[in-house]
N, CA, C and O of each residue as an XYZ file, in Angstrom:
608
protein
N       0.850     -1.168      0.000
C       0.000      0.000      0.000
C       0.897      1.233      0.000
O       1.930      1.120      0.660
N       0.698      2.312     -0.583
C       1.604      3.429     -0.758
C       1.261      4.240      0.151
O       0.258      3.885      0.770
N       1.796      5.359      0.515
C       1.355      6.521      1.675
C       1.501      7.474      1.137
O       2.605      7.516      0.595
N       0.631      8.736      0.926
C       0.423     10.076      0.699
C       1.262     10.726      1.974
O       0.961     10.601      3.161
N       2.502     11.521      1.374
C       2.898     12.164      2.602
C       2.776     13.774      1.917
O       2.927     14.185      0.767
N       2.443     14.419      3.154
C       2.299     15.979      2.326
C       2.765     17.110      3.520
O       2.092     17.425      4.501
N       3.934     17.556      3.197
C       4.627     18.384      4.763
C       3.885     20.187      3.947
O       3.852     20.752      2.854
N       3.326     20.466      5.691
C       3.034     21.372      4.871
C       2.884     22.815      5.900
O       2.625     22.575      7.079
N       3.029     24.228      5.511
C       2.648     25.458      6.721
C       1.125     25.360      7.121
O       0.119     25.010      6.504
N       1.376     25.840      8.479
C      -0.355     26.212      9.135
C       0.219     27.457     10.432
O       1.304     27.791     10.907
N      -0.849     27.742     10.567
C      -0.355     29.237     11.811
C      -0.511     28.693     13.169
O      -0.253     29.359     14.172
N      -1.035     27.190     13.204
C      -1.486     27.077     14.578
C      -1.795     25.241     14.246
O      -1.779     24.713     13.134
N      -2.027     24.643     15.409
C      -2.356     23.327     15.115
C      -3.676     22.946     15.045
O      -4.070     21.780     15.077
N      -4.723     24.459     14.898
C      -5.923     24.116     15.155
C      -6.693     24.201     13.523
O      -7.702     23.649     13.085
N      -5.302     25.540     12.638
C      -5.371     24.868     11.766
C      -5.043     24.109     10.449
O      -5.462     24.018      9.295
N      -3.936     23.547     11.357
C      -3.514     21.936     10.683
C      -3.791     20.956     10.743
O      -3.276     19.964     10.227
N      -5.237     21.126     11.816
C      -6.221     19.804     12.004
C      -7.056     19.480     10.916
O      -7.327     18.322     10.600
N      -7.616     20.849     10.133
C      -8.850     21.112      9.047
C      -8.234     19.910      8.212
O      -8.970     18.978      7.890
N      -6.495     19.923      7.752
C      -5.914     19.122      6.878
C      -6.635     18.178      7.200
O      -7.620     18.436      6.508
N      -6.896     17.223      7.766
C      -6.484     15.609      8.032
C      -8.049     15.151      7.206
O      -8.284     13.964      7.434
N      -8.961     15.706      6.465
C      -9.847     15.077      5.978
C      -9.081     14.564      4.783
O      -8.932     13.375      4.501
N      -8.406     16.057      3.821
C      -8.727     15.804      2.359
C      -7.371     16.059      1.892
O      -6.937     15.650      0.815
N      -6.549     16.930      2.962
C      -4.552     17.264      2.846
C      -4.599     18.696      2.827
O      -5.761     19.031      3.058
N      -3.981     19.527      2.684
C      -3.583     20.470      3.371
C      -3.845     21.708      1.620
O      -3.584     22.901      1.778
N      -4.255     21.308      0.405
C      -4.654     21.623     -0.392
C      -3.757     22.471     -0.677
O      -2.638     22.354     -0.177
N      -4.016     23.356     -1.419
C      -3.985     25.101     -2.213
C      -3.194     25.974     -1.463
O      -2.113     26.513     -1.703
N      -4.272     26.019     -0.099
C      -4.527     27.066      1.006
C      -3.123     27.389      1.476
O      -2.785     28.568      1.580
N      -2.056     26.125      1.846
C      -0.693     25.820      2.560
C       0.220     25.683      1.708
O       0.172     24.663      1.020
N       1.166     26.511      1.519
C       2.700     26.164      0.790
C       2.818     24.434      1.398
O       2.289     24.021      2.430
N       3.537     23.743      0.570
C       3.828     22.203      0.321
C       4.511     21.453     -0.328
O       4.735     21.590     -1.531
N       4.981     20.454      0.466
C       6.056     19.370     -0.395
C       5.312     18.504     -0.360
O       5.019     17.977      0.713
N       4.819     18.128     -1.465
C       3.997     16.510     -1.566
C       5.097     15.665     -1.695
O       6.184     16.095     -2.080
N       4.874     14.319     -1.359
C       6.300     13.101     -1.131
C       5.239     12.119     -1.345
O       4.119     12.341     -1.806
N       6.021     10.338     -0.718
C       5.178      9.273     -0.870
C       6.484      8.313     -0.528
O       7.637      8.245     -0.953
N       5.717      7.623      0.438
C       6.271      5.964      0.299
C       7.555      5.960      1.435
O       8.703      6.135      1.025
N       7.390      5.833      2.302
C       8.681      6.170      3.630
C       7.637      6.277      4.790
O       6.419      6.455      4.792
N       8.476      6.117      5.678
C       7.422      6.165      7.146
C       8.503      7.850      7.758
O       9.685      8.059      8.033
N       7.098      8.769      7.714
C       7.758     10.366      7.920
C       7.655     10.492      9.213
O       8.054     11.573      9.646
N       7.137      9.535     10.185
C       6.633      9.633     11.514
C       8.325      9.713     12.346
O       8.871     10.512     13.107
N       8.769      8.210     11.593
C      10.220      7.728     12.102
C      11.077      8.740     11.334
O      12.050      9.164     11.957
N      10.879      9.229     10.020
C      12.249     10.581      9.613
C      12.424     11.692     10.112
O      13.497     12.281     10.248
N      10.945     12.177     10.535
C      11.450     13.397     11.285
C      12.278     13.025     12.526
O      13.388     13.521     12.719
N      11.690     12.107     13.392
C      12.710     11.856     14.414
C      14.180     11.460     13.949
O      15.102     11.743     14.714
N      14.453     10.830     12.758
C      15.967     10.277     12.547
C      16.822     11.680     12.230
O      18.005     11.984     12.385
N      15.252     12.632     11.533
C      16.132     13.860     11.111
C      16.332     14.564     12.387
O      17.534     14.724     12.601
N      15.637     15.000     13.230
C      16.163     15.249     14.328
C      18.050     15.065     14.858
O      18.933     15.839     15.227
N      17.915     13.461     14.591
C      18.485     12.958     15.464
C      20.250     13.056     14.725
O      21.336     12.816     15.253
N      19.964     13.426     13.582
C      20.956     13.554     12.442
C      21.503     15.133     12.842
O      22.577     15.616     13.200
N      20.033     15.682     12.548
C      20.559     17.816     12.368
C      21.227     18.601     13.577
O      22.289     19.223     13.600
N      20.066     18.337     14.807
C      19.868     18.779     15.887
C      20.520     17.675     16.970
O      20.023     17.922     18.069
N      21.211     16.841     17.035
C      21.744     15.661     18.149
C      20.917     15.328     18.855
O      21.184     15.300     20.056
N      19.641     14.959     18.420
C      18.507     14.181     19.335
C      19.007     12.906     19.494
O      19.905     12.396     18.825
N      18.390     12.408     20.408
C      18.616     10.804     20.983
C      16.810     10.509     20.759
O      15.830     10.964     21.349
N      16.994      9.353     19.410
C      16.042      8.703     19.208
C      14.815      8.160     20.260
O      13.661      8.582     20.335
N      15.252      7.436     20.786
C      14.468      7.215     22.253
C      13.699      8.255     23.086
O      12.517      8.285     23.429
N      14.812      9.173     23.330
C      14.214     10.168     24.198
C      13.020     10.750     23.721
O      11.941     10.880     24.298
N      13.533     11.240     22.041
C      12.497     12.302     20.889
C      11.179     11.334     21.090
O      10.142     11.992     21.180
N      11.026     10.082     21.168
C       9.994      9.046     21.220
C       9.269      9.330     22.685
O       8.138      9.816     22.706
N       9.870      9.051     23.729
C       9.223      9.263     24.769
C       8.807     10.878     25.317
O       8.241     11.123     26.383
N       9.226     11.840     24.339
C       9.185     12.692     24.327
C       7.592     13.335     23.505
O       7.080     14.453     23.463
N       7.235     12.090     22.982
C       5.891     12.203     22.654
C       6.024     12.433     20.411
O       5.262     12.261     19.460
N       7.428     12.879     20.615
C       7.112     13.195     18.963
C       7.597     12.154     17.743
O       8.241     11.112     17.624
N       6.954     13.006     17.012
C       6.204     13.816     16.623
C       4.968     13.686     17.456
O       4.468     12.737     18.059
N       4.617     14.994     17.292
C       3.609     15.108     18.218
C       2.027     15.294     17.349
O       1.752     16.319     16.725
N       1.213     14.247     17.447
C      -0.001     14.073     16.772
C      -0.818     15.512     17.086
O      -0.862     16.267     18.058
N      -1.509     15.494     15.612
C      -2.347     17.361     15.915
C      -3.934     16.739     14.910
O      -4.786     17.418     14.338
N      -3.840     15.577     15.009
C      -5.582     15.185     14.258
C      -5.424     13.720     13.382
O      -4.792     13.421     12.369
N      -6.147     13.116     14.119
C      -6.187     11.854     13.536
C      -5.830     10.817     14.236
O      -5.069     11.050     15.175
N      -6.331      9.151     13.964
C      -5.667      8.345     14.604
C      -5.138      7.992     13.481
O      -5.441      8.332     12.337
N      -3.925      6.943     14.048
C      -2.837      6.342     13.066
C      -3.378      4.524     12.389
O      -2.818      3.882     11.501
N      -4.919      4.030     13.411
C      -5.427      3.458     12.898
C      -6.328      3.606     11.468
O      -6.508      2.756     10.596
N      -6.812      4.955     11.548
C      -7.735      5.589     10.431
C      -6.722      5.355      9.006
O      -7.291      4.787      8.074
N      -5.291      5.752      8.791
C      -4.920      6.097      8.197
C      -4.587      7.183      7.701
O      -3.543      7.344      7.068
N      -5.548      8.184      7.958
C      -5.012     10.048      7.922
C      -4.659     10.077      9.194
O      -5.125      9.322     10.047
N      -3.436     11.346      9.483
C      -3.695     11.985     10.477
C      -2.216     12.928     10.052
O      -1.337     12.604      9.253
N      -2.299     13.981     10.759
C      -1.326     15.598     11.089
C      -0.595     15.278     11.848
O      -1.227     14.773     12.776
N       0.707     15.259     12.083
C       1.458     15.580     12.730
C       2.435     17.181     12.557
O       2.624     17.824     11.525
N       2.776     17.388     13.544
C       3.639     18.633     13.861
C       5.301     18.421     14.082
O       5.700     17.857     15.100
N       6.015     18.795     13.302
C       7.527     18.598     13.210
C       7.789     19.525     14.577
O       7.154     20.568     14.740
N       8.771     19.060     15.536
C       9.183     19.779     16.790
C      10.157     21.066     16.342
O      11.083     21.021     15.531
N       9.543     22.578     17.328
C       9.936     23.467     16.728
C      11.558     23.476     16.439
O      12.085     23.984     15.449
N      12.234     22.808     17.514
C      13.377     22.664     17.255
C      14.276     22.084     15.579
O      15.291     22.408     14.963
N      13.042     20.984     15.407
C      13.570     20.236     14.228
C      13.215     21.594     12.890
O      13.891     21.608     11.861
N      12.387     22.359     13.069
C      11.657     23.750     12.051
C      12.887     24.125     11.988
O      13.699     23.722     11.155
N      13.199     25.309     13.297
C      14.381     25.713     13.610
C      15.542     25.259     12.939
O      16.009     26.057     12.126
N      16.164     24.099     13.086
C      17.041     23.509     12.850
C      16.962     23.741     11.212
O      17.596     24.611     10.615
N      16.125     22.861     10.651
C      16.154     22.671      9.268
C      15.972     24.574      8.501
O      16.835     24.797      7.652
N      15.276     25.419      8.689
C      15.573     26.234      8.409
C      16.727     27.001      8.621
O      16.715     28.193      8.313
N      17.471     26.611      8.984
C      19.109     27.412      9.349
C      19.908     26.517      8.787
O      21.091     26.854      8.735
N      19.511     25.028      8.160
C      21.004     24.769      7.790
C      20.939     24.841      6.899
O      19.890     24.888      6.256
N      22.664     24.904      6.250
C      23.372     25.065      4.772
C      23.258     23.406      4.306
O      23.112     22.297      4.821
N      23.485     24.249      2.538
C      23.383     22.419      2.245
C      24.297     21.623      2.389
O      23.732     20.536      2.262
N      25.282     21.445      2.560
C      26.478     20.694      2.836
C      25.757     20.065      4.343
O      25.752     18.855      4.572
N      25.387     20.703      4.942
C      24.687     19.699      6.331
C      23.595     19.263      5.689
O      23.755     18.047      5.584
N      22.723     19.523      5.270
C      21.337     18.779      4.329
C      22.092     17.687      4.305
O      22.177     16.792      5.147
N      22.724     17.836      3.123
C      23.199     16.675      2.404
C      23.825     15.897      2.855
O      23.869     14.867      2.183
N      24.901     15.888      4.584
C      25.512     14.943      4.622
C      24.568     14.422      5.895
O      25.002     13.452      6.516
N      23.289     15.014      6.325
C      22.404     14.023      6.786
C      21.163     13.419      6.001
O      20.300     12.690      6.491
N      21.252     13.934      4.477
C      20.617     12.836      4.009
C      21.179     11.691      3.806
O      20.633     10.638      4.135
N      22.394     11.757      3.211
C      22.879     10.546      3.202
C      23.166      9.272      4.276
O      23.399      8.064      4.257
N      22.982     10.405      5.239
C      23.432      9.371      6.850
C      21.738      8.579      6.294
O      21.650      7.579      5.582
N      20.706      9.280      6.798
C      19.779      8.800      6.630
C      19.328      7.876      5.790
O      18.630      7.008      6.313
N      19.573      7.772      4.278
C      19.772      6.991      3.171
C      20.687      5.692      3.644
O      20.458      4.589      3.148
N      21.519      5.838      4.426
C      22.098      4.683      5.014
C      21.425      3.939      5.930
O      21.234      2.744      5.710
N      21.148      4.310      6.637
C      20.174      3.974      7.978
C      18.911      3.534      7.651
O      18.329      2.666      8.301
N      18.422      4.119      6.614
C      16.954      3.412      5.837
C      17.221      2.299      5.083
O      16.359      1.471      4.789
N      18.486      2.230      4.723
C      19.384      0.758      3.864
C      19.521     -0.513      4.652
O      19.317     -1.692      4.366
N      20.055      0.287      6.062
C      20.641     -0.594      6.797
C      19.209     -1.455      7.239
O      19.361     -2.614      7.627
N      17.863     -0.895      7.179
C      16.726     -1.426      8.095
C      15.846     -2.407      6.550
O      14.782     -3.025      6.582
N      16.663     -2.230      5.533
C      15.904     -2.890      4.512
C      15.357     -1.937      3.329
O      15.154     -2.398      2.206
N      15.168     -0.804      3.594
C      14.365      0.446      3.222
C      15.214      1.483      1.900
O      15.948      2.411      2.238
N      15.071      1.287      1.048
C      15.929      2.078     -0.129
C      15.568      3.403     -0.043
O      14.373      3.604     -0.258
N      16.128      4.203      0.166
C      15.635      5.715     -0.055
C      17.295      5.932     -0.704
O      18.310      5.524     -0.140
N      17.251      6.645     -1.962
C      18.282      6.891     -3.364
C      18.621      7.508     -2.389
O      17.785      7.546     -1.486
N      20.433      8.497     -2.076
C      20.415      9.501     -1.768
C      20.489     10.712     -2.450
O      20.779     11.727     -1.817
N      20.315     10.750     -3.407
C      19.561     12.101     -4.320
C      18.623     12.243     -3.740
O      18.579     13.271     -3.065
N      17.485     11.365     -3.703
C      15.720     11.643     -3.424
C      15.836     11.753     -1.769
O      14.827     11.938     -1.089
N      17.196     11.619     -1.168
C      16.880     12.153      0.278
C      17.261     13.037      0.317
O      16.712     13.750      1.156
N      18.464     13.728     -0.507
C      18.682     15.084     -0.984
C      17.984     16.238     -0.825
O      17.937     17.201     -0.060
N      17.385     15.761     -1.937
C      16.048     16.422     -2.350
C      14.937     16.461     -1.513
O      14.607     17.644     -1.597
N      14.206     15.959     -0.815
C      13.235     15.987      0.570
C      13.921     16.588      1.768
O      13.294     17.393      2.457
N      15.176     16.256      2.073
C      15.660     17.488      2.731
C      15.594     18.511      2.732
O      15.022     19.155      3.612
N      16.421     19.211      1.287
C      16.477     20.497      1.016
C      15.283     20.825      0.656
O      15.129     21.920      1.196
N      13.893     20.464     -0.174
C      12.679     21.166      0.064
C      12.203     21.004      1.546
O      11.780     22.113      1.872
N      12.084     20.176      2.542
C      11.722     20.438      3.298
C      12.430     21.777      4.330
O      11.789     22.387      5.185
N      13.581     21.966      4.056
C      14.523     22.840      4.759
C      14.170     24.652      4.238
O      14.320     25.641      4.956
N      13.781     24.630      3.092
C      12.767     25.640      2.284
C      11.631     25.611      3.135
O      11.565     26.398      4.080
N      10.600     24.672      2.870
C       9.631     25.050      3.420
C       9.255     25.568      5.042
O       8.366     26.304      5.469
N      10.694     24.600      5.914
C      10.438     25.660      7.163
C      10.627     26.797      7.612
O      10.116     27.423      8.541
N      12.312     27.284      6.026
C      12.741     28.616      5.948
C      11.259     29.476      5.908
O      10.943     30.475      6.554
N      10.698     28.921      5.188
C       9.234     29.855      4.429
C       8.101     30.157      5.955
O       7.531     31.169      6.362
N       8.176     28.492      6.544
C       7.352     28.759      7.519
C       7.807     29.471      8.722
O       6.967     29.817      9.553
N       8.841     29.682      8.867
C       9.686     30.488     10.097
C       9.769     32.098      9.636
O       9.917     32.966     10.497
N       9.703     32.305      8.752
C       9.274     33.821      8.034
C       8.007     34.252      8.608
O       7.905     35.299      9.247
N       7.238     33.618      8.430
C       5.587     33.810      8.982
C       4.869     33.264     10.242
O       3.681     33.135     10.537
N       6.135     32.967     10.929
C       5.887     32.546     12.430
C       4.728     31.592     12.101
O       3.576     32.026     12.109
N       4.896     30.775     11.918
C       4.083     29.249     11.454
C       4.961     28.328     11.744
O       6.180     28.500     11.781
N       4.334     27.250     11.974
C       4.781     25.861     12.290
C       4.578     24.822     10.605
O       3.749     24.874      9.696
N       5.826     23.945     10.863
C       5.259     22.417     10.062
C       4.917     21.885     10.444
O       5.057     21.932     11.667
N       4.120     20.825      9.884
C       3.269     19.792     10.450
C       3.137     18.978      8.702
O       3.470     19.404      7.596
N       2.465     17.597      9.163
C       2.882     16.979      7.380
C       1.225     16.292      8.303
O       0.882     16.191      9.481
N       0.511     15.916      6.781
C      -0.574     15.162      6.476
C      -0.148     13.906      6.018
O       0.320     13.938      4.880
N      -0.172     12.768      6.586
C       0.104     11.411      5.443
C      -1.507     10.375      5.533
O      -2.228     10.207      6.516
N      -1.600     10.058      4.719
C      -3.082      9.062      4.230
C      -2.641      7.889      3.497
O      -1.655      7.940      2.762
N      -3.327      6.835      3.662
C      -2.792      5.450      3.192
C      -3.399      5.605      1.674
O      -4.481      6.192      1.641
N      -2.974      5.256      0.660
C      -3.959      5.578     -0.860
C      -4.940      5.213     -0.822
O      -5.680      5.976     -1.443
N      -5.592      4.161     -0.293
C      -7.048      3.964     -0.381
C      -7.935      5.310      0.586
O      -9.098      5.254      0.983
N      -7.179      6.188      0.731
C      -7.801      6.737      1.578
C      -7.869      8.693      1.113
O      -8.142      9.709      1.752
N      -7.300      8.293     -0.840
C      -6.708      9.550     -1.451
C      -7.563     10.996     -1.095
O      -8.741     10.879     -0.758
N      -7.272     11.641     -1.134
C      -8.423     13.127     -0.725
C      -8.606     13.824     -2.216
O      -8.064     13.949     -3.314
N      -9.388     14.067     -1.696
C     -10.717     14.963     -2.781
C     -10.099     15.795     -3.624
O      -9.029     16.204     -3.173
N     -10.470     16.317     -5.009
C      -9.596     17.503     -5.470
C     -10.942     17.976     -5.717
O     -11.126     19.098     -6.190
């Protein structure tokens, strides 16, 4: 089954909840993606950018759910402001040498992610928090299982 992942700006988590019917549409600057579990990358990215300890970021509650259960198949999560922070301040030479960590680490668990295409989801995502830290907004990403595609 494939996964709709869609990282995207909101001003508040009340409304980045509206997302979780149909995705975060028009309304929200956005990186549409697919096929990776974004629940576990933001934490690895964390744990890559910012020196999080995996475990902790987990018992730490995050990502931190903002609408939806994870049984439904939709639901919002909110990237920790730190990880916003983080990714909007770095240069690409750090992008890039934690995508590749990451691209390894998704290898090592069975999981192919190219490291170009982690490249690339880095550095747009590292844009889009530049964008959302301009407008004092938070990220947060929408993901939906495909049987579960939203409305256009």
């Amino acid at each position: 089954m494939s996964t709709i992942i869609e990282f995207f700006t909101a001003t508040d988590d009340a409304v980045a909840a509206l997302a979780l019917p149909t995705g975060p549409g028009r309304a929200s600057e956005s990186l549409s993606l697919g096929n990776f579990d974004p629940e576990e990358a933001v934490i690895e990215w964390e744990c890559l950018l910012a020196d999080g300890h995996f475990d902790a970021l987990v018992d730490a509650g995050e990502p931190r759910l903002v609408a939806g259960q994870e049984e439904d198949g939709c639901v919002v999560f909110a990237l920790s402001p730190r990880l916003s922070a983080t990714l909007a301040a770095a240069e690409q030479p750090e992008l890039e040498r934690a995508a590749m960590a990451w691209s390894r680490r998704r290898k090592e668990d069975g999981e192919i992610i190219d490291g170009e295409v982690a490249k690339s989801i880095l550095s747009g995502l590292a844009a889009l928090a530049g964008t959302a830290r301009s407008r004092g907004e938070g990220v947060y990403c929408w993901v939906a299982q495909d049987s579960r595609r939203r409305l256009k």
